[in-house]
Structures are given as C-alpha cells and as structure tokens.
PDB file of C-alpha atoms in Angstrom:
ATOM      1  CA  UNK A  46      -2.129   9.117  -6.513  1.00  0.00           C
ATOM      2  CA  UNK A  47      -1.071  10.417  -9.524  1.00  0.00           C
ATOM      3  CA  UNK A  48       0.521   7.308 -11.143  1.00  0.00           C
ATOM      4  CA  UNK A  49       0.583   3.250 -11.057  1.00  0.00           C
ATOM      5  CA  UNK A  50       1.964   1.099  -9.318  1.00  0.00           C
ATOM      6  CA  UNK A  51       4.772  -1.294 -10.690  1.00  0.00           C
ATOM      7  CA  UNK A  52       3.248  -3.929  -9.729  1.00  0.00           C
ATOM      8  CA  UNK A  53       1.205  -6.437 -11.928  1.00  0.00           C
ATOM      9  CA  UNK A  54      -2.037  -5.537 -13.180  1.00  0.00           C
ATOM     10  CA  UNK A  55      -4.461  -6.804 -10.595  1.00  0.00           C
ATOM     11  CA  UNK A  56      -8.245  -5.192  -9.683  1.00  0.00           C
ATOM     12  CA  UNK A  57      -8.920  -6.038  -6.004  1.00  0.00           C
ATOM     13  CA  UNK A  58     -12.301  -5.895  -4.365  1.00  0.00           C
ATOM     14  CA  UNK A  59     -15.364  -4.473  -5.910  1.00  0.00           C
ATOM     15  CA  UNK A  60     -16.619  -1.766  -8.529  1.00  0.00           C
ATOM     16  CA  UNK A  61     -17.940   0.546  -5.529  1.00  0.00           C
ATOM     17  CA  UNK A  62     -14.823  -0.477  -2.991  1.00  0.00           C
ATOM     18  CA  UNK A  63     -11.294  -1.309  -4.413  1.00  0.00           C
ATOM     19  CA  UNK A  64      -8.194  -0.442  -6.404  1.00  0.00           C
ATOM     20  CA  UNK A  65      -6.207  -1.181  -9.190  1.00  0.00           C
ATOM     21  CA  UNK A  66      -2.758  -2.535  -9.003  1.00  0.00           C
ATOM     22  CA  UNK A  67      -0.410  -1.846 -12.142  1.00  0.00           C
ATOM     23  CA  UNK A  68      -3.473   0.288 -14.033  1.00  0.00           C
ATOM     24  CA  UNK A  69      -2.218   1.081 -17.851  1.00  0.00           C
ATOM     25  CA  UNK A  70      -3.304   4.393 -19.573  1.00  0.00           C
ATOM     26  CA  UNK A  71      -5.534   4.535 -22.465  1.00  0.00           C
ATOM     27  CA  UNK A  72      -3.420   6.242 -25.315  1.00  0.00           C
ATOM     28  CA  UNK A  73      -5.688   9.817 -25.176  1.00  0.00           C
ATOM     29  CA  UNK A  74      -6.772   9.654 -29.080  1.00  0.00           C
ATOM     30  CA  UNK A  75      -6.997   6.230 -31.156  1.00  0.00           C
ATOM     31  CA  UNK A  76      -7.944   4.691 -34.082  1.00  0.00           C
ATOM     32  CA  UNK A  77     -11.734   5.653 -33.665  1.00  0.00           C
ATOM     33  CA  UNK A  78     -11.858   7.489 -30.682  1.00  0.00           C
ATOM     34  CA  UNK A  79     -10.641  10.152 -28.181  1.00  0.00           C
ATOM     35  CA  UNK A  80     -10.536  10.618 -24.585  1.00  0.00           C
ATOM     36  CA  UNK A  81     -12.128  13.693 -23.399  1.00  0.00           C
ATOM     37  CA  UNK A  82     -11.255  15.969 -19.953  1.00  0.00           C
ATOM     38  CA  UNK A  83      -7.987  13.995 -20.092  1.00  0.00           C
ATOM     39  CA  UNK A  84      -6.859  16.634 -17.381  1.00  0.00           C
ATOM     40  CA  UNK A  85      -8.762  14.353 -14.666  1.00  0.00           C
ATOM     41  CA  UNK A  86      -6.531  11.831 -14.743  1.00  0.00           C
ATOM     42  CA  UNK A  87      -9.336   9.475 -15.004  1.00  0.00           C
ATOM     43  CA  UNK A  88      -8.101   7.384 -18.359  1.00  0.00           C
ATOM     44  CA  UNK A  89      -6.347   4.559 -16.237  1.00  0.00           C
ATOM     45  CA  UNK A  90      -8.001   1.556 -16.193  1.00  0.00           C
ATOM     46  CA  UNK A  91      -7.070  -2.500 -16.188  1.00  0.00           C
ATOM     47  CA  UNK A  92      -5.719  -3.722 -19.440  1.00  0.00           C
ATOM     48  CA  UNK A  93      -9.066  -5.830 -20.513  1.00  0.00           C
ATOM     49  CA  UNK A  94     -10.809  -2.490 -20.143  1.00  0.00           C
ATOM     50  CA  UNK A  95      -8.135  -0.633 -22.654  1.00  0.00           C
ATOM     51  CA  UNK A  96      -8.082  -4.042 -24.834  1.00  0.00           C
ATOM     52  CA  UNK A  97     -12.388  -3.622 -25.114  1.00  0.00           C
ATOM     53  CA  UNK A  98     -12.436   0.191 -25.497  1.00  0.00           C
ATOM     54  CA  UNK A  99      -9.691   0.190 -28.246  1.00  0.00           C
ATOM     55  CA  UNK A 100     -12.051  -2.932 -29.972  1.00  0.00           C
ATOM     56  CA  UNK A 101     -15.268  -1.006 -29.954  1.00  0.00           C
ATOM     57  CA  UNK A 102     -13.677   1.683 -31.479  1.00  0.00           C
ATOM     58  CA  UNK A 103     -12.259   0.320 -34.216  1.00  0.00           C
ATOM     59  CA  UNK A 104     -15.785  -1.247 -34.902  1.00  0.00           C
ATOM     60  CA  UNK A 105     -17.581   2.336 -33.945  1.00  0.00           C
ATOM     61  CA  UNK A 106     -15.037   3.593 -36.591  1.00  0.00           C
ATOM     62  CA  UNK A 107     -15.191   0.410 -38.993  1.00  0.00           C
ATOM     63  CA  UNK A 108     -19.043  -0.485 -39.563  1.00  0.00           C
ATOM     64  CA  UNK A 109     -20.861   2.521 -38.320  1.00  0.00           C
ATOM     65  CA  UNK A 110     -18.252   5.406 -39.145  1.00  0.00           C
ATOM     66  CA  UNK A 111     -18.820   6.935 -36.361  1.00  0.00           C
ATOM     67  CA  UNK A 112     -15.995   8.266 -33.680  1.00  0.00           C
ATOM     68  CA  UNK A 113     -16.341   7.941 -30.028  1.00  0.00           C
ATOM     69  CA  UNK A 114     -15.541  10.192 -27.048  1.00  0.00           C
ATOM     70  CA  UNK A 115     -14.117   8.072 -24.050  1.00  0.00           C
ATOM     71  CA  UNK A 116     -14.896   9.883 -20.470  1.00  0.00           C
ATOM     72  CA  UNK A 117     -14.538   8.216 -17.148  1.00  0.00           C
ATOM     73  CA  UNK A 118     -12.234   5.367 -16.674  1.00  0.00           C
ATOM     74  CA  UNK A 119     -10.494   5.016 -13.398  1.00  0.00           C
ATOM     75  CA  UNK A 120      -7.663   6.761 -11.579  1.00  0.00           C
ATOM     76  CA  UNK A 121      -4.152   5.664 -11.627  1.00  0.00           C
ATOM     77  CA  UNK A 122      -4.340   3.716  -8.474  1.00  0.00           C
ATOM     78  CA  UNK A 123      -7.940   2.995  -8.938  1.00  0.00           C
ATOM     79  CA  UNK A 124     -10.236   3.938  -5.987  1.00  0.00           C
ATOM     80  CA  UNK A 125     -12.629   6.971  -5.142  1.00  0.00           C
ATOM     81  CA  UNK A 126     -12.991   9.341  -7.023  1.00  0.00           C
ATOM     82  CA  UNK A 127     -13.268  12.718  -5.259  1.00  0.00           C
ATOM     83  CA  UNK A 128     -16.502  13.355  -6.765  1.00  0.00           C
ATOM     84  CA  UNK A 129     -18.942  12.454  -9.249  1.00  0.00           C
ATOM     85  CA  UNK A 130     -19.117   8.568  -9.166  1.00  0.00           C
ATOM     86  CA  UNK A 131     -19.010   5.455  -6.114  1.00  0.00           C
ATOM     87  CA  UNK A 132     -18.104   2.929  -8.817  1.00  0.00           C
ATOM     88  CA  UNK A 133     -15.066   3.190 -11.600  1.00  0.00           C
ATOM     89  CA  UNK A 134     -12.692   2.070  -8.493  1.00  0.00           C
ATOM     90  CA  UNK A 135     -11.234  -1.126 -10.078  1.00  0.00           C
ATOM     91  CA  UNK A 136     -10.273  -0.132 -13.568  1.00  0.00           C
ATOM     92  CA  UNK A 137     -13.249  -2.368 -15.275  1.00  0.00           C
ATOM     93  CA  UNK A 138     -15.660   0.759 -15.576  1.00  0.00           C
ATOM     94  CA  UNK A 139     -15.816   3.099 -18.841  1.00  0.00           C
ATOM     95  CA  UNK A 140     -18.597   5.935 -19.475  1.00  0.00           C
ATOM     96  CA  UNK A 141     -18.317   6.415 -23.696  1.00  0.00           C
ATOM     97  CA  UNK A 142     -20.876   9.312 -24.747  1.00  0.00           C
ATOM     98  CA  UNK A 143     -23.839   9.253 -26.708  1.00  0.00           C
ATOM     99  CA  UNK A 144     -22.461  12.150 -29.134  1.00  0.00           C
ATOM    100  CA  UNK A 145     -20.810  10.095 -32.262  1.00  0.00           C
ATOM    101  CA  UNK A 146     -19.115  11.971 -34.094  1.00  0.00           C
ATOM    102  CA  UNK A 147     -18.717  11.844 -38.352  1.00  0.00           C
ATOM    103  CA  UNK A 148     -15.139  13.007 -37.564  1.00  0.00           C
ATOM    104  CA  UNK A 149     -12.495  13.449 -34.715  1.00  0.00           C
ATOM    105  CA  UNK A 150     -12.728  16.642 -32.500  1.00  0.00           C
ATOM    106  CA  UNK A 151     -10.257  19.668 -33.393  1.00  0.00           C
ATOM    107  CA  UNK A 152      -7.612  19.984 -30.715  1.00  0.00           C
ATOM    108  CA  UNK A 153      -9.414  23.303 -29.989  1.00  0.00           C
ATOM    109  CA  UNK A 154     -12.707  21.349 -29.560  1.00  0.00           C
ATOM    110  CA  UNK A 155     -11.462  18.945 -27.467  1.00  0.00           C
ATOM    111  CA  UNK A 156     -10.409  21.791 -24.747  1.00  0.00           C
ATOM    112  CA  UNK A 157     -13.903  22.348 -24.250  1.00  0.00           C
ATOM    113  CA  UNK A 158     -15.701  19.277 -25.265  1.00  0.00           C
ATOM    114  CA  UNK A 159     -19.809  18.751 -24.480  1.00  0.00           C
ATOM    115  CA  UNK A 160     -21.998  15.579 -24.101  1.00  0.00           C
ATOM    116  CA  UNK A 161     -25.606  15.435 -25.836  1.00  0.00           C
ATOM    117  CA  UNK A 162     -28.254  14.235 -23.955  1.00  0.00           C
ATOM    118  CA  UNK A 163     -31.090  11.379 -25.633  1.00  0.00           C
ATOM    119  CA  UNK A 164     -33.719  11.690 -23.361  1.00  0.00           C
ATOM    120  CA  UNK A 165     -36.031  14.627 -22.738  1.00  0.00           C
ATOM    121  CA  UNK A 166     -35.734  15.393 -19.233  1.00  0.00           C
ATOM    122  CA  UNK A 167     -39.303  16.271 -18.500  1.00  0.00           C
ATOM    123  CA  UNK A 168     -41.233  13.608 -20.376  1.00  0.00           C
ATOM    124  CA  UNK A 169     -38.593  10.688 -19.647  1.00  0.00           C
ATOM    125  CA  UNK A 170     -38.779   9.822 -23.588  1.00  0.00           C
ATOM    126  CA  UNK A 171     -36.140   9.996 -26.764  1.00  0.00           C
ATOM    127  CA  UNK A 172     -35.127  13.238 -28.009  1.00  0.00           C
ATOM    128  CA  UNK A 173     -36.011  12.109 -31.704  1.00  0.00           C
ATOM    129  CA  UNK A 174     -33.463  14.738 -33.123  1.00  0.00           C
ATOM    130  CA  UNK A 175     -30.652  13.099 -31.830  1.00  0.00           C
ATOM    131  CA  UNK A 176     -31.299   9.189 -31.671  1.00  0.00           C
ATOM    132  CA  UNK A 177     -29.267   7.643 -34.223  1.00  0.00           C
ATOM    133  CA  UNK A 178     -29.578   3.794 -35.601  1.00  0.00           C
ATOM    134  CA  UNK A 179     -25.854   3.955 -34.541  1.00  0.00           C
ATOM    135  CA  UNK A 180     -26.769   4.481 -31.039  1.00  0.00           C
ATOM    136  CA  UNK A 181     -28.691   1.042 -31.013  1.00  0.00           C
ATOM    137  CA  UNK A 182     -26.061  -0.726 -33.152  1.00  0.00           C
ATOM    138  CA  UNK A 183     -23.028   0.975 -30.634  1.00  0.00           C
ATOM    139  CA  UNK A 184     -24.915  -0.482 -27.407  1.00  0.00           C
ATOM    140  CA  UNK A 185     -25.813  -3.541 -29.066  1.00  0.00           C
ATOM    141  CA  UNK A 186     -21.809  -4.071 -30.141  1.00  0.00           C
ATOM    142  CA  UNK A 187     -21.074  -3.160 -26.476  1.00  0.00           C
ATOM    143  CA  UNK A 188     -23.569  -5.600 -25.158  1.00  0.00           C
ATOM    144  CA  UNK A 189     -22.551  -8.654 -27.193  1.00  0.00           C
ATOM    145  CA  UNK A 190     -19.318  -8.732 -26.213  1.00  0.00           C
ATOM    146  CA  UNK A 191     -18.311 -11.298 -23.997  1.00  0.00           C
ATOM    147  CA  UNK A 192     -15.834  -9.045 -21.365  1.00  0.00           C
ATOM    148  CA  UNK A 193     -19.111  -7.055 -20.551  1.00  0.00           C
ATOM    149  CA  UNK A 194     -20.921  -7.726 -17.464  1.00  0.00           C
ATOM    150  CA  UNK A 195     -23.226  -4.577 -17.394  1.00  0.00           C
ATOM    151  CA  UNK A 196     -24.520  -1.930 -19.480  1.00  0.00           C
ATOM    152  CA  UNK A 197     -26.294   1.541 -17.569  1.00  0.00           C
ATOM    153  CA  UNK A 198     -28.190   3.919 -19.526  1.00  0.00           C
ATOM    154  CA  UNK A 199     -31.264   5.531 -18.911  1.00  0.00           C
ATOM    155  CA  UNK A 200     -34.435   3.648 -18.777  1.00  0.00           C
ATOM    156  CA  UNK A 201     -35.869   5.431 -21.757  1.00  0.00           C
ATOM    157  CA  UNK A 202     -33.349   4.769 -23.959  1.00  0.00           C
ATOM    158  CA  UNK A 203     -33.623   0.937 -22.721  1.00  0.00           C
ATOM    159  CA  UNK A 204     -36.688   1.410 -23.446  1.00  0.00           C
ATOM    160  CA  UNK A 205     -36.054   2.604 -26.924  1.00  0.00           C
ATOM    161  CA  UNK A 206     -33.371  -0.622 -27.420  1.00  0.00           C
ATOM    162  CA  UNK A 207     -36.300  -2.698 -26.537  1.00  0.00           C
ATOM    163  CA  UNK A 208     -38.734  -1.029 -29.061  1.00  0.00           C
ATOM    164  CA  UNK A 209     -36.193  -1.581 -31.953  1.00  0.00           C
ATOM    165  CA  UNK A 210     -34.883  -4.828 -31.454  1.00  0.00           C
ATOM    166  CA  UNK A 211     -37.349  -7.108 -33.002  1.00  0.00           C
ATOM    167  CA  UNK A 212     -35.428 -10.187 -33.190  1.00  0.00           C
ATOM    168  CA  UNK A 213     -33.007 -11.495 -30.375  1.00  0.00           C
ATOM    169  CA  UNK A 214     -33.156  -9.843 -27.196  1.00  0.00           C
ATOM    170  CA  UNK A 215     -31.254 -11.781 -25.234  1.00  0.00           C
ATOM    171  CA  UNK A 216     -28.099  -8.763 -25.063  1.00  0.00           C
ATOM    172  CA  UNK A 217     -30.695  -6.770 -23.736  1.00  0.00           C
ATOM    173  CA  UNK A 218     -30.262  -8.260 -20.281  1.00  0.00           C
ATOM    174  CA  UNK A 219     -26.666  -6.950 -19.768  1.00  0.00           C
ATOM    175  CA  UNK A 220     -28.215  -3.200 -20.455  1.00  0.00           C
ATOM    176  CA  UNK A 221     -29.665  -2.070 -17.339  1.00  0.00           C
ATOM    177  CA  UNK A 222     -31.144   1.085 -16.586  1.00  0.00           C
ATOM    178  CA  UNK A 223     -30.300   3.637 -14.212  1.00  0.00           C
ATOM    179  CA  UNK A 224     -30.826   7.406 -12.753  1.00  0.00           C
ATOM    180  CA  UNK A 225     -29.004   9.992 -15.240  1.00  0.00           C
ATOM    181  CA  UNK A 226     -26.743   7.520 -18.253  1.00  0.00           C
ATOM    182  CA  UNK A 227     -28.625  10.142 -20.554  1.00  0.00           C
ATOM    183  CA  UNK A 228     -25.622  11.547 -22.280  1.00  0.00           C
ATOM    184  CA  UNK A 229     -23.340   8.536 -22.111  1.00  0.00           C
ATOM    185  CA  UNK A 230     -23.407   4.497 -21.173  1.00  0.00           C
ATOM    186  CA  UNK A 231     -21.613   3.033 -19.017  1.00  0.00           C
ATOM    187  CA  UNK A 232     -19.806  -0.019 -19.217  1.00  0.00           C
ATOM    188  CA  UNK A 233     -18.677  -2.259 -16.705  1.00  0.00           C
ATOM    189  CA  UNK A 234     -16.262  -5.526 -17.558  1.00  0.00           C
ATOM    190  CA  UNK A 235     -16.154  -8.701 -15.620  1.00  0.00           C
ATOM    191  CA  UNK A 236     -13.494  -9.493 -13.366  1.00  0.00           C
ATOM    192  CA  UNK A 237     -10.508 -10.876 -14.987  1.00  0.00           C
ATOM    193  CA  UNK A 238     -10.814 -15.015 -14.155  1.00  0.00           C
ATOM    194  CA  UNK A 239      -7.262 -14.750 -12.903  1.00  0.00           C
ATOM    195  CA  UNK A 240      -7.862 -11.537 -10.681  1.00  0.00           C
ATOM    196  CA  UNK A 241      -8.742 -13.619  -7.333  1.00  0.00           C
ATOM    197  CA  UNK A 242      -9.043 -10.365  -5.166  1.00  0.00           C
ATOM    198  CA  UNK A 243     -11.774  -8.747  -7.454  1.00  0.00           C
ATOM    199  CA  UNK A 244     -15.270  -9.257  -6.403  1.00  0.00           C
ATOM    200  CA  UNK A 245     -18.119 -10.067  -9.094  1.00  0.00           C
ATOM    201  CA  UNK A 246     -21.198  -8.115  -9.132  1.00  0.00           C
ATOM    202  CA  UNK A 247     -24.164 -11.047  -9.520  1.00  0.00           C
ATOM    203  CA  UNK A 248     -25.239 -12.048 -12.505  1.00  0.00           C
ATOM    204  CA  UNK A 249     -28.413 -10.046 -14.140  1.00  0.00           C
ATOM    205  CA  UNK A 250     -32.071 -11.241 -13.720  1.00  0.00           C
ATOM    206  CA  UNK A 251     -32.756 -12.994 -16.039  1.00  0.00           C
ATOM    207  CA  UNK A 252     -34.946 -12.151 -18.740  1.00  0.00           C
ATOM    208  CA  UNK A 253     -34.156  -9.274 -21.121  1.00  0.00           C
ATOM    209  CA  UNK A 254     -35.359  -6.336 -18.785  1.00  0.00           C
ATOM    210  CA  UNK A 255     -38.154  -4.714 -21.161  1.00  0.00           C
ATOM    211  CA  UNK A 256     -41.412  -3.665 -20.497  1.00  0.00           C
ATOM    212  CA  UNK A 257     -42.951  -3.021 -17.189  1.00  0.00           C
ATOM    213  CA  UNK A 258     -39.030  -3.534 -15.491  1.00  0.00           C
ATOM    214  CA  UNK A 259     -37.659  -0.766 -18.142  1.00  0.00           C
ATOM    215  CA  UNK A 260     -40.580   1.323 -17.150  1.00  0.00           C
ATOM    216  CA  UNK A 261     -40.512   1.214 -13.650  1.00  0.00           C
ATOM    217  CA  UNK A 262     -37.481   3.162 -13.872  1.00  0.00           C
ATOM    218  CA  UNK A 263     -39.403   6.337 -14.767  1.00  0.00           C
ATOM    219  CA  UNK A 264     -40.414   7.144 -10.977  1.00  0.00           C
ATOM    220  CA  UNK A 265     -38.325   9.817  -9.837  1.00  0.00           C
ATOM    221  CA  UNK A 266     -35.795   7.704  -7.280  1.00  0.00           C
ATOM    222  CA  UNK A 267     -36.740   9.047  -3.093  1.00  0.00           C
ATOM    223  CA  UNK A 268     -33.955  11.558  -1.659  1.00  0.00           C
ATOM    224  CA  UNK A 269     -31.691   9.861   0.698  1.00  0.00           C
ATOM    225  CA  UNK A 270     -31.674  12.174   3.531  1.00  0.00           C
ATOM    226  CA  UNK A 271     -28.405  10.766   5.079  1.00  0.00           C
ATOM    227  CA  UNK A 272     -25.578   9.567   3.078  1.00  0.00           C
ATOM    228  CA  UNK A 273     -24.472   5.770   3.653  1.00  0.00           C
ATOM    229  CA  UNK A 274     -20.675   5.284   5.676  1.00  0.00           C
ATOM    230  CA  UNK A 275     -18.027   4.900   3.457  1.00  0.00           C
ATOM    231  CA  UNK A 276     -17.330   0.765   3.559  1.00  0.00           C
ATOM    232  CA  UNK A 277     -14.073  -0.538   4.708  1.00  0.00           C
ATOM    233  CA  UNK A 278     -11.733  -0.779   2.093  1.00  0.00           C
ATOM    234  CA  UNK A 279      -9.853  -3.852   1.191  1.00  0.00           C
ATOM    235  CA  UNK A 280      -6.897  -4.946   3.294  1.00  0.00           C
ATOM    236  CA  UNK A 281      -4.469  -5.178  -0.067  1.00  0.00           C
ATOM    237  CA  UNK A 282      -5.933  -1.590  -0.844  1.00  0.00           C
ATOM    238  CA  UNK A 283      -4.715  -0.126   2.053  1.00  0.00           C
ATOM    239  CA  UNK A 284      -1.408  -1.951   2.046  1.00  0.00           C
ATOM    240  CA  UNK A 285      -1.096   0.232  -1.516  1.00  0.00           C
ATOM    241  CA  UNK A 286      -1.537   3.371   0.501  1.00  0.00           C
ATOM    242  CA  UNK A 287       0.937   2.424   3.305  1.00  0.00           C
ATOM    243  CA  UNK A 288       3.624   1.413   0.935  1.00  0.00           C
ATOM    244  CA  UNK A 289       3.546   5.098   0.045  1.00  0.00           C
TER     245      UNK A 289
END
C-alpha cells in the first residue's frame, strides 16, 4: 500500500495485528530531528504519534541540544511490515536512535545513515564511551509523557536508568526491557480514547521494573524452533484491503 486512506484517522486492532485508517506522514526533517531510510516508506503513523515525536524533538533540541534520528514508524496503511518487526502495525509505534547528534546530518550523510549501539554485546553492560546524561534525560522525557504507554530498550541500559535515577522512579515502569533496543528505543503510544477499534496492551506491572526484573533479562531468550501462525486480522482491516 503505498499511500493512506481518505478516510479519518482511526488505528484498529492491536500493535502486533491491525491497521491504520487515514495515517499522516511525518514531515522527513523537523525542528530537532530527521527521519532516516525515508525510502521504506515507514514514516506514516497516527497523528498523536506525529504530535509526540515532533514534541520530543523540540525538547531533544530545546533543553538537551541534541538532534534526533526518527526510524521506524508505520506504513501508510499500517499493518505488517515485510520484515524486521510484528508490532508498528497501528501507527502508535516509533523506534528514535540512541545516536544524538550536536547537529543535523548532511544530506550526503543521511543517504547512508548508521545507528550506535550502548550496550556491549558480549558482557550485556554500557558501552561507557557512548552513554550520554542526554540518553537518561531523552528516555526519561519520553517516559513522562502522558501519550506513552511503553518504553523497550535493552535491559542493560534499563538497568543503567535505574542506577542513575536516585530520586523518583516511578517513569521507570513504562521502560521495559527487551531482546536487541540497543541502538534505539522504542516507543509505543496509547490508543487514542476515541479510537474504539484499537486494542490496549495491559497496563505494566507495577513497580518500577529494576533490579532482579531488569536483570533477568540478561539470559539469552530460547530459539523458537517453529514460528507462531500469523493471527487473523481484523474484520475492518480486511475490509481496507477489499476496497482496493
């Protein structure tokens, strides 16, 4: 699908199984950021999703000075992707890099544009060299903003959020961790209250996630030897595809 429909803005089912109705395009560079492999197509999303990305920004940009590189949104019509991710199909998923930037990327940069990793691979710790105070500031903007349901990054650099935040840790319980996020964070919104079709993923557990829950994260997850069916999609989904 390679644009929109006309019809209003709407995300139907849930982050791993649905579509996006009337999807609007985040503008591909921004006051404090720019959208990277733009050649995907994957910079559609629903317009709370724009709305937060083009607010975090302009905060990134405002009281850290730093610039942000916006990946993975969602396709025009929402759905699967054709590789690399299960969720991103309702246009309230965003993956926004762990490389800030002091300044924008030069238009020849940005033709061949690479993520930094935070965690050492082997050990399952923080790369010193390239953990910022930004990072924790950046995730702990993302975090406190009410439109945010969920927060995956790595469980070291939880780990390292936990470590540092010596006050209130009560944001902490919207960042979760999860296999890879080393490079980037991903952000998943809430479903719109008036969006009656999308499904909401449940709530947290509560607590703020750190210590022996963070660190459980560092066994190596079991191969799955056979890959789960594909679930049925939702009826106003494929009533998208058949009007086509």
């Amino acid at each position: 699908m390679q644009l929109p429909t006309t019809q209003a803005i709407e995300s139907i089912g849930s982050y791993a199984n649905g579509c996006l109705e009337g999807a609007k395009a985040l503008p591909l560079t921004g006051k404090g950021y720019q959208v990277v492999r733009s050649e995907r197509k994957r910079y559609f999303a629903h317009s709370d999703t724009i709305s937060f990305i083009q607010d975090l920004a302009l905060k990134s940009e405002m009281k850290l000075n730093k610039q942000l590189l916006i990946a993975d949104m969602s396709l025009p019509q929402g759905g699967r992707f054709s590789h690399g991710h299960s969720s991103h199909q309702t246009g309230l998923d965003v993956d926004i890099w762990l490389r800030l930037l002091n300044k924008p990327l030069t238009e020849k940069e940005l033709k061949q544009p690479y993520s930094i990793s935070l965690v050492d691979k082997p050990t399952s710790s923080i790369r010193d060299k390239q953990w910022q105070p930004e990072h924790f500031e950046l995730i702990k903007m993302a975090a406190k903003d009410e439109r945010v349901a969920r927060i995956f990054v790595n469980s070291a650099i939880k780990e390292k959020l936990c470590e540092e935040e010596n006050r209130n840790t009560e944001w902490l319980r919207k960042v979760r961790p999860w296999w890879g996020h080393s490079a980037h964070m991903h952000v998943r919104l809430k479903c719109p209250p008036e969006d009656k079709n999308c499904i909401s993923q449940a709530e947290p557990p509560e607590g703020d996630g750190c210590g022996y829950e963070a660190q459980s994260w560092r066994v190596n997850p079991t191969p799955q030897k056979k890959r789960a069916p594909a679930p049925v999609m939702p009826k106003q989904c494929t009533e998208m595809l058949n009007t086509l």
